Short mmCIF file of C-alpha atoms and ligand atoms in Angstrom, two decimals:
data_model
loop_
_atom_site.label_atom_id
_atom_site.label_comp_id
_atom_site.label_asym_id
_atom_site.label_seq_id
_atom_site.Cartn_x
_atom_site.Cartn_y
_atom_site.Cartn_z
CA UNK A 1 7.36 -9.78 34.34
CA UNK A 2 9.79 -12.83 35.16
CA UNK A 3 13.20 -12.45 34.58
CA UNK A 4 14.73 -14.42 31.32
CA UNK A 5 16.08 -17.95 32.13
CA UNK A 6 20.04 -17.15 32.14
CA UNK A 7 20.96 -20.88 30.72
CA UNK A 8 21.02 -21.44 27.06
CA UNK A 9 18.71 -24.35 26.72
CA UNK A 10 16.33 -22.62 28.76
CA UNK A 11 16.55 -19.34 26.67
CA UNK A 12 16.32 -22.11 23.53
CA UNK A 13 13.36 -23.74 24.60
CA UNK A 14 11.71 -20.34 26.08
CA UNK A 15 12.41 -18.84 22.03
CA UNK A 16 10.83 -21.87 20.75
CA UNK A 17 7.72 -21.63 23.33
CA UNK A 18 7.35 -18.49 21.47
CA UNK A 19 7.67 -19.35 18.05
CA UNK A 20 5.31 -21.83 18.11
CA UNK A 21 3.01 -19.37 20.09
CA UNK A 22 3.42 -17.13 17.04
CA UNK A 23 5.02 -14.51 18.22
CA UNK A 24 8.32 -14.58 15.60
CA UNK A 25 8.86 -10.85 15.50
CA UNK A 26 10.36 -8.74 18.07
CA UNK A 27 9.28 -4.97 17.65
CA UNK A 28 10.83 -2.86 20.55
CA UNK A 29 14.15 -3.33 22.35
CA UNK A 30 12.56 -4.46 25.83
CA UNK A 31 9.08 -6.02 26.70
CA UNK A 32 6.19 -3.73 27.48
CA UNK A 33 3.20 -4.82 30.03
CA UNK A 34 0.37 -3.10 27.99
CA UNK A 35 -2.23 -4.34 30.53
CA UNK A 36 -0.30 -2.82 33.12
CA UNK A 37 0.45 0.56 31.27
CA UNK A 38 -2.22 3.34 32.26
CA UNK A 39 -5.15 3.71 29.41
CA UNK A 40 -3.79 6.98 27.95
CA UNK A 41 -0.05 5.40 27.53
CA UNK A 42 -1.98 2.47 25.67
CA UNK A 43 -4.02 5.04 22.95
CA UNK A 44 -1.65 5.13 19.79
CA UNK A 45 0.09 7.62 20.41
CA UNK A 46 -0.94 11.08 18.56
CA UNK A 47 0.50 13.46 21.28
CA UNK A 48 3.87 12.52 22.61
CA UNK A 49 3.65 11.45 26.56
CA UNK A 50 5.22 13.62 28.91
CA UNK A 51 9.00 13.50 29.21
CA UNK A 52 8.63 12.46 32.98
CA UNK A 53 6.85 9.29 31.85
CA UNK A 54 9.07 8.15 29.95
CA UNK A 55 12.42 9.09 31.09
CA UNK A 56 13.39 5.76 32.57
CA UNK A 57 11.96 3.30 30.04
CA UNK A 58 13.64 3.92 26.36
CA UNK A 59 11.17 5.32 23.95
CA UNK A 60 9.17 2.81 21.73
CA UNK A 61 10.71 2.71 17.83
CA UNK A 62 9.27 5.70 16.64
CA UNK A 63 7.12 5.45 13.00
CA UNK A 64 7.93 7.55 10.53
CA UNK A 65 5.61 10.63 10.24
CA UNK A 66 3.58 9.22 7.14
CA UNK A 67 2.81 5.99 8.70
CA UNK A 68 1.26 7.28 12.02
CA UNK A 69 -0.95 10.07 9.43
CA UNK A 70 -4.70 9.58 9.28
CA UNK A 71 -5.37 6.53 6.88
CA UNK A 72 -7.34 8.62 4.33
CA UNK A 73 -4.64 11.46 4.16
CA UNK A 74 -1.63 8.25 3.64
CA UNK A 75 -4.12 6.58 1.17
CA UNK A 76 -4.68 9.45 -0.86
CA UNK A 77 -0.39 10.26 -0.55
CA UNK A 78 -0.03 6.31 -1.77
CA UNK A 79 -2.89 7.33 -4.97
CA UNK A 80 -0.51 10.35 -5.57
CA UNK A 81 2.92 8.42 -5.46
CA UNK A 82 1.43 5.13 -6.93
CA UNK A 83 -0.05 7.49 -10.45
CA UNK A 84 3.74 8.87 -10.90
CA UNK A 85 5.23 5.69 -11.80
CA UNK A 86 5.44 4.90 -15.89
CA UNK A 87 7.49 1.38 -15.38
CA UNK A 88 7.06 -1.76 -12.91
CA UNK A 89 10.74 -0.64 -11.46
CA UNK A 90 9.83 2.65 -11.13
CA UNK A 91 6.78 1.59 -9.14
CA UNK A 92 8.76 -0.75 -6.65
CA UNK A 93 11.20 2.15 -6.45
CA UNK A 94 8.53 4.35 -5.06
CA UNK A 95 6.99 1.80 -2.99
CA UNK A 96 10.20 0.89 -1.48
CA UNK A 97 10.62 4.53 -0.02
CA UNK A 98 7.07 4.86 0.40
CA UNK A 99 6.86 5.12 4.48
CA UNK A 100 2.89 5.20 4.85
CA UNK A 101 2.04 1.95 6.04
CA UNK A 102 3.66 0.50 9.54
CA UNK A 103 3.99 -2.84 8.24
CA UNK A 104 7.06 -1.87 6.03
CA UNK A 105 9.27 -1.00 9.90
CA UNK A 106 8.46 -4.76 10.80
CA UNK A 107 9.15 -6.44 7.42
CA UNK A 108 12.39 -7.56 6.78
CA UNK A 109 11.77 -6.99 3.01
CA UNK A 110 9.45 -5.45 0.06
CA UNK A 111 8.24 -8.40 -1.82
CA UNK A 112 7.19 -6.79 -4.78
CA UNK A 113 6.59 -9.28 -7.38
CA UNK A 114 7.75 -12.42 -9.03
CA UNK A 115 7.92 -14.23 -12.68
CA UNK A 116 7.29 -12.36 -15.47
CA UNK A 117 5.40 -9.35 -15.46
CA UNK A 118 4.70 -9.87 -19.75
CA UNK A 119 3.33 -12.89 -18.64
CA UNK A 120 -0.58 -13.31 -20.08
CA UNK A 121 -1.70 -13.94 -16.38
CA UNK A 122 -1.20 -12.03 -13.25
CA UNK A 123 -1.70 -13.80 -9.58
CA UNK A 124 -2.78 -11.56 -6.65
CA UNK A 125 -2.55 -13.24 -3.62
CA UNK A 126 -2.99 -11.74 0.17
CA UNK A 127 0.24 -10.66 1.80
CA UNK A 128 3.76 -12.28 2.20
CA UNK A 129 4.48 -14.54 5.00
CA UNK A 130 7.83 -15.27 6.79
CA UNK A 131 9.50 -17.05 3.89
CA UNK A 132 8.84 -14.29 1.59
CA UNK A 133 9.38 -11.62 4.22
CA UNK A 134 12.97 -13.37 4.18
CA UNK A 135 13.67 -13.59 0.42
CA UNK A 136 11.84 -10.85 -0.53
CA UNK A 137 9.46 -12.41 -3.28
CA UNK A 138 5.65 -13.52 -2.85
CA UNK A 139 4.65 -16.79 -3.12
CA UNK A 140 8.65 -18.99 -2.23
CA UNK A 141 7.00 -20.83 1.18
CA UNK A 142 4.88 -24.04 1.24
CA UNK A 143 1.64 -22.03 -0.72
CA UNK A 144 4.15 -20.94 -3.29
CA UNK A 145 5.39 -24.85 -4.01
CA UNK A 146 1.26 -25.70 -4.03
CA UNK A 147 0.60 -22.65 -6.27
CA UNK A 148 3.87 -23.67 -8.99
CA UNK A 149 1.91 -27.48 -8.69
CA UNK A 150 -1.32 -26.02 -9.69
CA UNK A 151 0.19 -23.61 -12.77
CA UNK A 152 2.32 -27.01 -13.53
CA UNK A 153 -1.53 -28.66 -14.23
CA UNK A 154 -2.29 -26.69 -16.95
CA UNK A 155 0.83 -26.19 -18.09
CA UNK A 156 2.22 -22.85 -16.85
CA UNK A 157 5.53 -22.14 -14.43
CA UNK A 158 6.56 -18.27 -12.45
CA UNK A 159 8.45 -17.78 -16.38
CA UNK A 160 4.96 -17.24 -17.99
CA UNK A 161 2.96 -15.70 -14.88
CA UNK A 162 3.66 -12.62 -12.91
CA UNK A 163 2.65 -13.03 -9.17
CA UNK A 164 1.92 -10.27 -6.48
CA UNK A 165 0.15 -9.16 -3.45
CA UNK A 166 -2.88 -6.93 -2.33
CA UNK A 167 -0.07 -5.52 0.90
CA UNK A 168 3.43 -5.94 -0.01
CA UNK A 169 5.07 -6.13 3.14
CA UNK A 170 4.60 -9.07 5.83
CA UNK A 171 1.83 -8.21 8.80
CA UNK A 172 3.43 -9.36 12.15
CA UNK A 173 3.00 -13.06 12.70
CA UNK A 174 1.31 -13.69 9.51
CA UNK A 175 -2.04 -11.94 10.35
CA UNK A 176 -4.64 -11.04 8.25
CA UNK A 177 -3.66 -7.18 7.04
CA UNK A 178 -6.28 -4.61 8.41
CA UNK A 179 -8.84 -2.48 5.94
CA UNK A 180 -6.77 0.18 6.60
CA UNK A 181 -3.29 -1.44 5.32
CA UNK A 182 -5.08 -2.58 2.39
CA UNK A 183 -6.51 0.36 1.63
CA UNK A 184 -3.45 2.22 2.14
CA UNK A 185 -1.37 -0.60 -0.62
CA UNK A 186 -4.40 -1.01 -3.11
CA UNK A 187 -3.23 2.31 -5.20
CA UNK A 188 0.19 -0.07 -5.53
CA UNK A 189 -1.18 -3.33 -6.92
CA UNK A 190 -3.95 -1.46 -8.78
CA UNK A 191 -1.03 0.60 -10.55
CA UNK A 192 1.01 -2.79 -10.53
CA UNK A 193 -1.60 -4.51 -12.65
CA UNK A 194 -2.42 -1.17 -14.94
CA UNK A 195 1.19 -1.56 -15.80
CA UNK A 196 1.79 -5.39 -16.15
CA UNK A 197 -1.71 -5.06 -17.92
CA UNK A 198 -2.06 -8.78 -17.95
CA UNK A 199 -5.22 -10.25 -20.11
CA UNK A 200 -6.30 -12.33 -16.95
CA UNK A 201 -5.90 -11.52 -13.02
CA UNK A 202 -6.48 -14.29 -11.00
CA UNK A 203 -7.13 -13.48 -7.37
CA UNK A 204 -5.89 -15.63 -4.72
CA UNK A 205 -8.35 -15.94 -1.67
CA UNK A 206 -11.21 -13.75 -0.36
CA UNK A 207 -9.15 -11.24 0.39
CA UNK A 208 -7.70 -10.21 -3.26
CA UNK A 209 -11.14 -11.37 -4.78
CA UNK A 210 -12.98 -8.54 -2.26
CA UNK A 211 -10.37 -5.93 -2.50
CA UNK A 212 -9.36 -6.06 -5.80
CA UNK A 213 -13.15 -6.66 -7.38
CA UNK A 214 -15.12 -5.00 -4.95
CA UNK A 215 -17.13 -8.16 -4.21
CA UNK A 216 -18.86 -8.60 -0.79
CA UNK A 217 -19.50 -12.33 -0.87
CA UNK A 218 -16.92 -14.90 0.62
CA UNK A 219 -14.65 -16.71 -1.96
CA UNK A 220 -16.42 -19.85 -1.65
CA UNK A 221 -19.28 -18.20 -3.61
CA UNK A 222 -17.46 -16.48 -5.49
CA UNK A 223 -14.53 -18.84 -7.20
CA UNK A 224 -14.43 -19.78 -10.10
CA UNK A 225 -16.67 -16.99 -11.26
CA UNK A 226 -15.51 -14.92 -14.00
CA UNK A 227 -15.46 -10.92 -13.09
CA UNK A 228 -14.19 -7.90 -14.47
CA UNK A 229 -11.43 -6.00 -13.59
CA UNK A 230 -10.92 -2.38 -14.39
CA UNK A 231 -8.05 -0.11 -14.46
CA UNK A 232 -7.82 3.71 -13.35
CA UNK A 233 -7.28 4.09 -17.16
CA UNK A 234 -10.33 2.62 -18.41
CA UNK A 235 -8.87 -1.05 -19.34
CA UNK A 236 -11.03 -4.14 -18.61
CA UNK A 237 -9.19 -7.18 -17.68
CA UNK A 238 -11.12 -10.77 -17.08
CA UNK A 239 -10.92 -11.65 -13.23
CA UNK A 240 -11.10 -15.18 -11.92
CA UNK A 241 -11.49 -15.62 -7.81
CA UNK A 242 -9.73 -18.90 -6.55
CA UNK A 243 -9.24 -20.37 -3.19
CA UNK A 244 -5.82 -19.72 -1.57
CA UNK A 245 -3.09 -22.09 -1.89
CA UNK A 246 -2.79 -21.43 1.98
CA UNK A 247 -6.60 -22.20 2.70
CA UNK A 248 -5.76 -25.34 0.22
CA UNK A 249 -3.12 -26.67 2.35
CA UNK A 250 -5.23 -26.75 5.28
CA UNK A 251 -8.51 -28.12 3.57
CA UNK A 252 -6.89 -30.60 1.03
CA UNK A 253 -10.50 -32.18 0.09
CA UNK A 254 -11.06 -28.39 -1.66
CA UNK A 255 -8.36 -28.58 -4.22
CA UNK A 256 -10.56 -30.26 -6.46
CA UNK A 257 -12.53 -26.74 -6.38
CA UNK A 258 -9.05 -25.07 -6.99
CA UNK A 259 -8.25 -27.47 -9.87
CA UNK A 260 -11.93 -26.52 -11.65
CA UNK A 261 -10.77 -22.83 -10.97
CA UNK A 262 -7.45 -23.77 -13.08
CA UNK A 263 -8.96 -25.68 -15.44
CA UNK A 264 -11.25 -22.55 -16.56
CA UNK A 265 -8.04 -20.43 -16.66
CA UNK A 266 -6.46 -22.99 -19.20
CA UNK A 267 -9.60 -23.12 -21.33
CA UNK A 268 -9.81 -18.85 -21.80
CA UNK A 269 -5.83 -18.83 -22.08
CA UNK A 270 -6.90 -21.08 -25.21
CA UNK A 271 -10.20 -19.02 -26.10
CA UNK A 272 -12.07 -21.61 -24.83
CA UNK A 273 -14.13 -19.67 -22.42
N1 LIG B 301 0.30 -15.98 0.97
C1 LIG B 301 0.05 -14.92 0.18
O1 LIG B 301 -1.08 -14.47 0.04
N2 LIG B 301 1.09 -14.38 -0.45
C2 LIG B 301 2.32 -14.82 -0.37
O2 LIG B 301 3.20 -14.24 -0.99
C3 LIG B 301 2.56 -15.94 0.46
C4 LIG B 301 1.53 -16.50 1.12
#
């Protein structure tokens, strides 16, 4: 590995090179060669490597326990924890101290929820991204401003909406969240929208659709379909799939899809539809 560039500009622009690259999150003290590691040292580790091996480098962070279980056994831990909370605080309370999935030791911050949770509509959306890995809220970045745009259409703001995520905590680098973190947060956002208990869920993107609805087509087939939605405790609650602010952004010629999708909303907020 080359040594780091000692100048500041160089250091700058090498930081930047990175950034842009994507790589915005630093996870160990000092760089690792993985390629260069031997296979077994590359295996997630379930039995600790010999001292020998690793007296000269300084150990990797080490995960909590929970977080480096079997999926199933932290799942089923995250069912238990996520049925004990009675109130929305009580259930970020638990989640904040819940140490099952890996992506909480890279986020800066829970981002739980934001607007009102008596709001008549609850947003799902995927997971938080750097902006609201920073403030600690889901939707604040550039999909959030779209998103407040599109509730502004049919006359709704974040004061009359609650808003959440399938995965709470930021995946390195903005990447998709694996079927295993999701499965290990959906007890959370199911028990999140059991006790908002909104009358409509709209989910943002394939993602929240699939997870949250159990659907196995892509959202683009799905959208603006109405579904429902039920609770561990026997509620049904009227689902709407949307496209993702995020996915709008990038394909601008599709919000008039997304606008459709909003314009239903409005009509069964009215008992139109
Ligand atoms: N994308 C999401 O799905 N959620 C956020 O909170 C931000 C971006």
């Amino acid at each position: 590995m080359q040594d780091a560039p000692s100048d500041r500009d160089a250091l700058q622009a090498l930081l930047d090179f990175h950034v842009e690259a994507g790589v915005d999150l630093a996870l160990d003290e000092t760089p690792h060669n993985r390629f260069a590691e031997p296979k077994a040292e590359r295996a997630p580790a379930k039995a600790a490597a010999p001292a020998s091996a690793t007296a000269s480098a300084p150990p990797p962070r080490a995960l909590p326990k929970a977080a480096a279980a079997a999926p199933e056994e932290v799942a089923s831990m995250a069912r238990e924890q996520a049925r004990h909370a009675q109130s929305l605080e009580e259930l970020e309370a638990i989640l904040a101290g819940f140490d099952g999935c890996a992506l909480k030791f890279s986020a800066k911050n829970l981002a739980f929820a934001d607007g009102n949770p008596e709001g008549r509509v609850m947003l799902v959306g995927e997971a938080p991204g750097a902006d609201e890995d920073r403030i600690g809220k889901p939707f604040m970045g550039r999909s959030g401003q779209l998103l407040d745009r599109m509730l502004a259409t049919i006359g709704l703001d974040r004061s009359q909406v609650y808003v959440a995520n399938i995965v709470p905590w930021r995946p390195p680098g903005n990447r998709t969240p694996t079927p295993q973190e999701i499965a290990i947060c959906k007890p959370f956002i199911a028990r999140q929208i059991e006790l908002a208990s909104p009358e409509f869920v709209l989910c943002l993107g394939g993602p929240a659709a699939q997870n949250l609805l159990g659907l196995k087509d892509g959202i683009l087939r799905t959208r603006g379909r109405w579904f429902t939605y039920k609770t561990e405790d026997g509620r049904e609650i009227r689902a709407l799939p949307t496209l993702h602010p995020a996915y709008l952004l990038r394909q601008p010629l599709q919000k008039r899809l997304g606008w459709r999708d909003f314009q239903a909303l409005r009509r069964a907020l009215d008992g139109r539809e």
